[in-house]
GROMACS .gro file of C-alpha atoms in nm:
model
  261
    1MET     CA    1   0.027   0.051  -0.086
    2VAL     CA    2   0.110   0.347  -0.064
    3ASN     CA    3   0.190   0.538   0.188
    4VAL     CA    4   0.005   0.940   0.151
    5GLU     CA    5   0.242   1.188   0.266
    6SER     CA    6   0.300   1.624   0.175
    7THR     CA    7   0.606   1.631   0.011
    8THR     CA    8   0.745   1.873   0.303
    9ILE     CA    9   0.974   1.669   0.490
   10ARG     CA   10   0.911   1.704   0.926
   11LYS     CA   11   1.228   1.885   1.058
   12ASP     CA   12   1.223   1.525   1.327
   13ASN     CA   13   1.332   1.376   0.975
   14PRO     CA   14   1.620   1.213   1.040
   15MET     CA   15   1.797   1.198   0.691
   16THR     CA   16   2.062   1.448   0.656
   17LEU     CA   17   2.056   1.605   0.350
   18SER     CA   18   2.275   1.606   0.059
   19PRO     CA   19   2.486   1.955  -0.061
   20ASN     CA   20   2.539   1.789  -0.412
   21ARG     CA   21   2.206   1.944  -0.545
   22PRO     CA   22   2.166   1.988  -0.892
   23PRO     CA   23   2.216   2.404  -0.953
   24GLY     CA   24   1.993   2.601  -0.908
   25SER     CA   25   1.784   2.493  -0.624
   26THR     CA   26   1.817   2.567  -0.235
   27VAL     CA   27   1.714   2.381   0.061
   28GLY     CA   28   1.631   2.527   0.391
   29ARG     CA   29   1.367   2.522   0.657
   30ARG     CA   30   1.120   2.726   0.635
   31GLU     CA   31   1.027   2.907   0.913
   32ASP     CA   32   0.699   2.664   1.067
   33GLY     CA   33   1.086   2.396   1.070
   34ASP     CA   34   0.944   2.190   0.771
   35ILE     CA   35   1.251   2.114   0.584
   36SER     CA   36   1.149   2.298   0.199
   37LEU     CA   37   1.261   2.190  -0.168
   38GLY     CA   38   1.368   2.549  -0.298
   39ARG     CA   39   1.248   2.742  -0.503
   40ILE     CA   40   1.511   2.714  -0.853
   41HIS     CA   41   1.707   3.005  -0.954
   42GLN     CA   42   1.773   2.922  -1.343
   43ARG     CA   43   1.527   2.901  -1.640
   44THR     CA   44   1.295   2.644  -1.517
   45THR     CA   45   1.300   2.326  -1.816
   46PRO     CA   46   1.113   1.941  -1.705
   47GLY     CA   47   1.486   1.778  -1.625
   48THR     CA   48   1.592   2.077  -1.422
   49VAL     CA   49   1.274   2.017  -1.224
   50ALA     CA   50   1.350   1.606  -1.242
   51GLY     CA   51   1.712   1.678  -1.107
   52VAL     CA   52   1.564   1.819  -0.792
   53LEU     CA   53   1.301   1.551  -0.723
   54ARG     CA   54   1.547   1.287  -0.842
   55THR     CA   55   1.840   1.400  -0.570
   56ALA     CA   56   1.509   1.481  -0.345
   57ILE     CA   57   1.408   1.100  -0.374
   58LEU     CA   58   1.753   0.956  -0.400
   59ASP     CA   59   1.895   1.154  -0.023
   60GLY     CA   60   1.546   0.986   0.157
   61THR     CA   61   1.471   1.338   0.191
   62LEU     CA   62   1.127   1.277  -0.005
   63ALA     CA   63   1.131   0.913   0.096
   64PRO     CA   64   0.953   0.567  -0.103
   65GLY     CA   65   0.574   0.570  -0.097
   66SER     CA   66   0.490   0.974  -0.027
   67GLN     CA   67   0.274   1.085  -0.248
   68LEU     CA   68   0.406   1.403  -0.507
   69ARG     CA   69   0.175   1.675  -0.489
   70GLU     CA   70   0.163   1.885  -0.768
   71ALA     CA   71   0.015   2.231  -0.671
   72HIS     CA   72   0.220   2.189  -0.314
   73ILE     CA   73   0.573   2.091  -0.502
   74ALA     CA   74   0.461   2.389  -0.783
   75ALA     CA   75   0.426   2.610  -0.520
   76ASP     CA   76   0.761   2.530  -0.364
   77LEU     CA   77   1.001   2.549  -0.658
   78GLY     CA   78   0.852   2.798  -0.803
   79VAL     CA   79   0.785   2.646  -1.153
   80SER     CA   80   0.416   2.599  -1.332
   81ARG     CA   81   0.253   2.246  -1.286
   82ALA     CA   82   0.327   2.204  -1.661
   83PRO     CA   83   0.724   2.105  -1.666
   84LEU     CA   84   0.676   1.953  -1.293
   85ARG     CA   85   0.373   1.696  -1.493
   86GLU     CA   86   0.668   1.631  -1.777
   87ALA     CA   87   0.941   1.546  -1.503
   88LEU     CA   88   0.692   1.360  -1.293
   89SER     CA   89   0.665   1.154  -1.620
   90ILE     CA   90   1.122   1.134  -1.684
   91LEU     CA   91   1.133   1.017  -1.288
   92ALA     CA   92   0.827   0.771  -1.441
   93ASP     CA   93   0.961   0.602  -1.685
   94GLU     CA   94   1.323   0.628  -1.434
   95GLY     CA   95   1.105   0.358  -1.218
   96LEU     CA   96   1.179   0.635  -0.916
   97VAL     CA   97   0.826   0.689  -0.925
   98VAL     CA   98   0.497   0.554  -0.967
   99LYS     CA   99   0.162   0.702  -1.139
  100ILE     CA  100  -0.172   0.594  -0.963
  101ALA     CA  101  -0.529   0.684  -1.142
  102TYR     CA  102  -0.733   0.901  -0.959
  103LYS     CA  103  -0.444   0.887  -0.708
  104GLY     CA  104  -0.155   1.051  -0.815
  105ALA     CA  105   0.214   0.995  -0.867
  106PHE     CA  106   0.442   0.888  -0.562
  107VAL     CA  107   0.736   0.819  -0.489
  108ALA     CA  108   0.897   0.425  -0.535
  109GLU     CA  109   0.930   0.144  -0.258
  110VAL     CA  110   1.184  -0.114  -0.428
  111SER     CA  111   1.060  -0.448  -0.216
  112ALA     CA  112   1.324  -0.701  -0.193
  113LYS     CA  113   1.175  -0.948  -0.442
  114GLY     CA  114   1.269  -0.691  -0.668
  115MET     CA  115   1.589  -0.612  -0.536
  116ALA     CA  116   1.675  -1.030  -0.556
  117GLU     CA  117   1.543  -1.080  -0.871
  118ILE     CA  118   1.821  -0.786  -0.989
  119ALA     CA  119   2.094  -0.955  -0.799
  120SER     CA  120   1.991  -1.210  -0.984
  121LEU     CA  121   2.073  -1.114  -1.318
  122ARG     CA  122   2.383  -0.888  -1.195
  123LYS     CA  123   2.519  -1.207  -1.011
  124ARG     CA  124   2.541  -1.442  -1.370
  125LEU     CA  125   2.599  -1.119  -1.640
  126GLU     CA  126   2.812  -0.920  -1.414
  127PRO     CA  127   3.095  -1.120  -1.438
  128TYR     CA  128   3.073  -1.109  -1.822
  129ALA     CA  129   3.084  -0.777  -1.830
  130ILE     CA  130   3.319  -0.745  -1.676
  131GLU     CA  131   3.531  -1.012  -1.896
  132LEU     CA  132   3.408  -0.842  -2.235
  133ALA     CA  133   3.567  -0.453  -2.016
  134LEU     CA  134   3.885  -0.631  -2.022
  135PRO     CA  135   4.071  -0.557  -2.247
  136ARG     CA  136   3.956  -0.142  -2.265
  137LEU     CA  137   4.019  -0.176  -1.853
  138SER     CA  138   4.384   0.093  -1.951
  139GLY     CA  139   4.407   0.371  -2.115
  140ALA     CA  140   4.084   0.602  -2.113
  141GLY     CA  141   3.867   0.282  -2.013
  142ARG     CA  142   4.113   0.318  -1.686
  143THR     CA  143   4.074   0.649  -1.690
  144LYS     CA  144   3.628   0.597  -1.664
  145ILE     CA  145   3.679   0.398  -1.375
  146VAL     CA  146   3.901   0.508  -1.118
  147ARG     CA  147   3.756   0.865  -1.112
  148THR     CA  148   3.447   0.683  -1.061
  149LEU     CA  149   3.658   0.537  -0.711
  150GLN     CA  150   3.776   0.862  -0.644
  151ASP     CA  151   3.430   1.048  -0.637
  152MET     CA  152   3.312   0.780  -0.434
  153ALA     CA  153   3.682   0.877  -0.163
  154ARG     CA  154   3.577   1.231  -0.213
  155GLY     CA  155   3.170   1.209  -0.147
  156ALA     CA  156   3.313   0.976   0.133
  157ASP     CA  157   3.489   1.160   0.291
  158ASP     CA  158   3.283   1.467   0.285
  159GLY     CA  159   2.978   1.255   0.435
  160ASP     CA  160   2.778   1.278   0.129
  161LEU     CA  161   2.535   0.999   0.049
  162THR     CA  162   2.404   1.115  -0.277
  163ARG     CA  163   2.781   1.170  -0.430
  164THR     CA  164   2.923   0.840  -0.270
  165ILE     CA  165   2.564   0.646  -0.457
  166ASP     CA  166   2.617   0.825  -0.746
  167ALA     CA  167   3.024   0.682  -0.821
  168HIS     CA  168   2.940   0.384  -0.667
  169MET     CA  169   2.688   0.372  -0.930
  170SER     CA  170   2.916   0.494  -1.228
  171PHE     CA  171   3.177   0.214  -1.110
  172HIS     CA  172   2.970  -0.026  -1.175
  173ARG     CA  173   2.757   0.187  -1.588
  174VAL     CA  174   3.112   0.233  -1.707
  175ILE     CA  175   3.206  -0.122  -1.637
  176TYR     CA  176   2.891  -0.279  -1.876
  177GLU     CA  177   2.995   0.025  -2.150
  178LEU     CA  178   3.316  -0.090  -2.117
  179SER     CA  179   3.166  -0.428  -2.211
  180GLU     CA  180   3.051  -0.292  -2.541
  181HIS     CA  181   2.764  -0.540  -2.573
  182GLY     CA  182   2.416  -0.284  -2.569
  183LEU     CA  183   2.174  -0.539  -2.439
  184LEU     CA  184   2.382  -0.600  -2.149
  185LEU     CA  185   2.394  -0.161  -2.102
  186ASP     CA  186   2.059  -0.168  -2.166
  187LEU     CA  187   1.944  -0.467  -1.911
  188TRP     CA  188   2.167  -0.213  -1.646
  189ARG     CA  189   2.007   0.116  -1.746
  190SER     CA  190   1.680  -0.088  -1.652
  191TRP     CA  191   1.744  -0.208  -1.321
  192GLU     CA  192   1.957   0.166  -1.268
  193SER     CA  193   1.692   0.369  -1.092
  194GLN     CA  194   1.550   0.095  -0.847
  195LEU     CA  195   1.868   0.007  -0.732
  196GLN     CA  196   1.975   0.348  -0.665
  197LEU     CA  197   1.677   0.352  -0.426
  198PHE     CA  198   1.748   0.042  -0.318
  199LEU     CA  199   2.101   0.185  -0.179
  200SER     CA  200   1.925   0.494  -0.087
  201ALA     CA  201   1.865   0.341   0.229
  202ASP     CA  202   2.106   0.000   0.201
  203HIS     CA  203   2.409   0.276   0.199
  204GLN     CA  204   2.253   0.424   0.605
  205SER     CA  205   2.377   0.101   0.658
  206PHE     CA  206   2.729   0.161   0.677
  207PRO     CA  207   2.896   0.282   0.926
  208ASP     CA  208   3.090   0.437   0.735
  209LEU     CA  209   3.047   0.515   0.371
  210HIS     CA  210   3.475   0.432   0.370
  211ASP     CA  211   3.356   0.072   0.386
  212VAL     CA  212   3.147   0.069   0.040
  213VAL     CA  213   3.530   0.285  -0.127
  214ALA     CA  214   3.681  -0.012  -0.024
  215GLU     CA  215   3.515  -0.299  -0.126
  216HIS     CA  216   3.523  -0.144  -0.457
  217GLU     CA  217   3.886  -0.086  -0.491
  218ARG     CA  218   3.903  -0.498  -0.376
  219LEU     CA  219   3.640  -0.603  -0.657
  220LEU     CA  220   3.913  -0.386  -0.930
  221THR     CA  221   4.199  -0.557  -0.789
  222ILE     CA  222   4.015  -0.886  -0.790
  223ILE     CA  223   3.958  -0.775  -1.191
  224ASP     CA  224   4.260  -0.637  -1.252
  225THR     CA  225   4.396  -1.035  -1.214
  226GLY     CA  226   4.220  -1.129  -1.490
  227ASP     CA  227   4.121  -1.489  -1.337
  228LEU     CA  228   3.737  -1.544  -1.438
  229GLU     CA  229   3.656  -1.733  -1.172
  230ALA     CA  230   3.820  -1.494  -0.940
  231ILE     CA  231   3.625  -1.234  -1.070
  232THR     CA  232   3.276  -1.437  -1.060
  233ARG     CA  233   3.316  -1.558  -0.717
  234GLU     CA  234   3.370  -1.179  -0.559
  235ILE     CA  235   3.052  -1.073  -0.760
  236ASP     CA  236   2.898  -1.335  -0.585
  237ARG     CA  237   2.988  -1.221  -0.304
  238HIS     CA  238   2.994  -0.862  -0.392
  239VAL     CA  239   2.573  -0.839  -0.426
  240HIS     CA  240   2.508  -1.110  -0.221
  241GLY     CA  241   2.348  -0.906   0.055
  242SER     CA  242   2.085  -0.726  -0.168
  243THR     CA  243   1.868  -1.042  -0.208
  244ASP     CA  244   1.863  -1.014   0.166
  245ALA     CA  245   1.725  -0.734   0.196
  246ALA     CA  246   1.490  -0.523   0.405
  247PRO     CA  247   1.080  -0.588   0.247
  248ALA     CA  248   1.080  -0.223   0.080
  249ALA     CA  249   1.322   0.072   0.125
  250THR     CA  250   1.129   0.243   0.343
  251ALA     CA  251   1.204  -0.054   0.652
  252PRO     CA  252   1.441  -0.004   0.828
  253PHE     CA  253   1.826  -0.125   0.766
  254ASP     CA  254   1.975  -0.305   1.074
  255GLY     CA  255   2.349  -0.341   0.950
  256SER     CA  256   2.419  -0.705   1.038
  257GLN     CA  257   2.443  -0.756   0.598
  258PRO     CA  258   2.504  -0.449   0.378
  259SER     CA  259   2.439  -0.505   0.015
  260ASN     CA  260   2.796  -0.423  -0.138
  261ALA     CA  261   2.630  -0.332  -0.508
   0.00000   0.00000   0.00000
């Protein structure tokens, strides 16, 4: 069942907001103590609005299951309803928003079953993507994947959950891109937003975001060996926690077995 909440987050929300919001938006507290998404101070486009909402979803400001009330968001961001509706359609296509007839738009929730299905595919497909990518994990390809680790480390240093997740996703996306296998990349893109939403909750189970960096440095070290059996074993370990996720992204994670996804 979808929980109905407004897009205004109460002041007792424990989630820390990311400082890495899209340009042109501001986040702060209103006089009543509630958090506002802030007005957009640049040319309004559906992409701009989608960017603000995407970040608010992924950093937990807009909780899974919460209702996205058009009138409230439009007034809060200082935009008209037309680009907002287009932005919600963009996010619906990405899997971050669910539209329900006669009820409205809601932040998507990620089920344990959905994450288990994604994990089962990744365990089988990601070793193959890595095998195909190996010849290109040098030169420009190496630069791309190392840059994701550097971004991940900077996010961890700043305690920036959203930036760490973005870099985490980029690390794996680069592997699929370097595989130069179009269908594999399409598959990654088909579940990327759901995985991001899951990670926005699951990353909170790490006592230290630097643990995420260390896991990916370990994975790259094993990839560098070129040992396909070792790579397959590591991928199986790396994504294992996803299959044991909580029933939905709204449920708290106890940190007993965090996903390394």
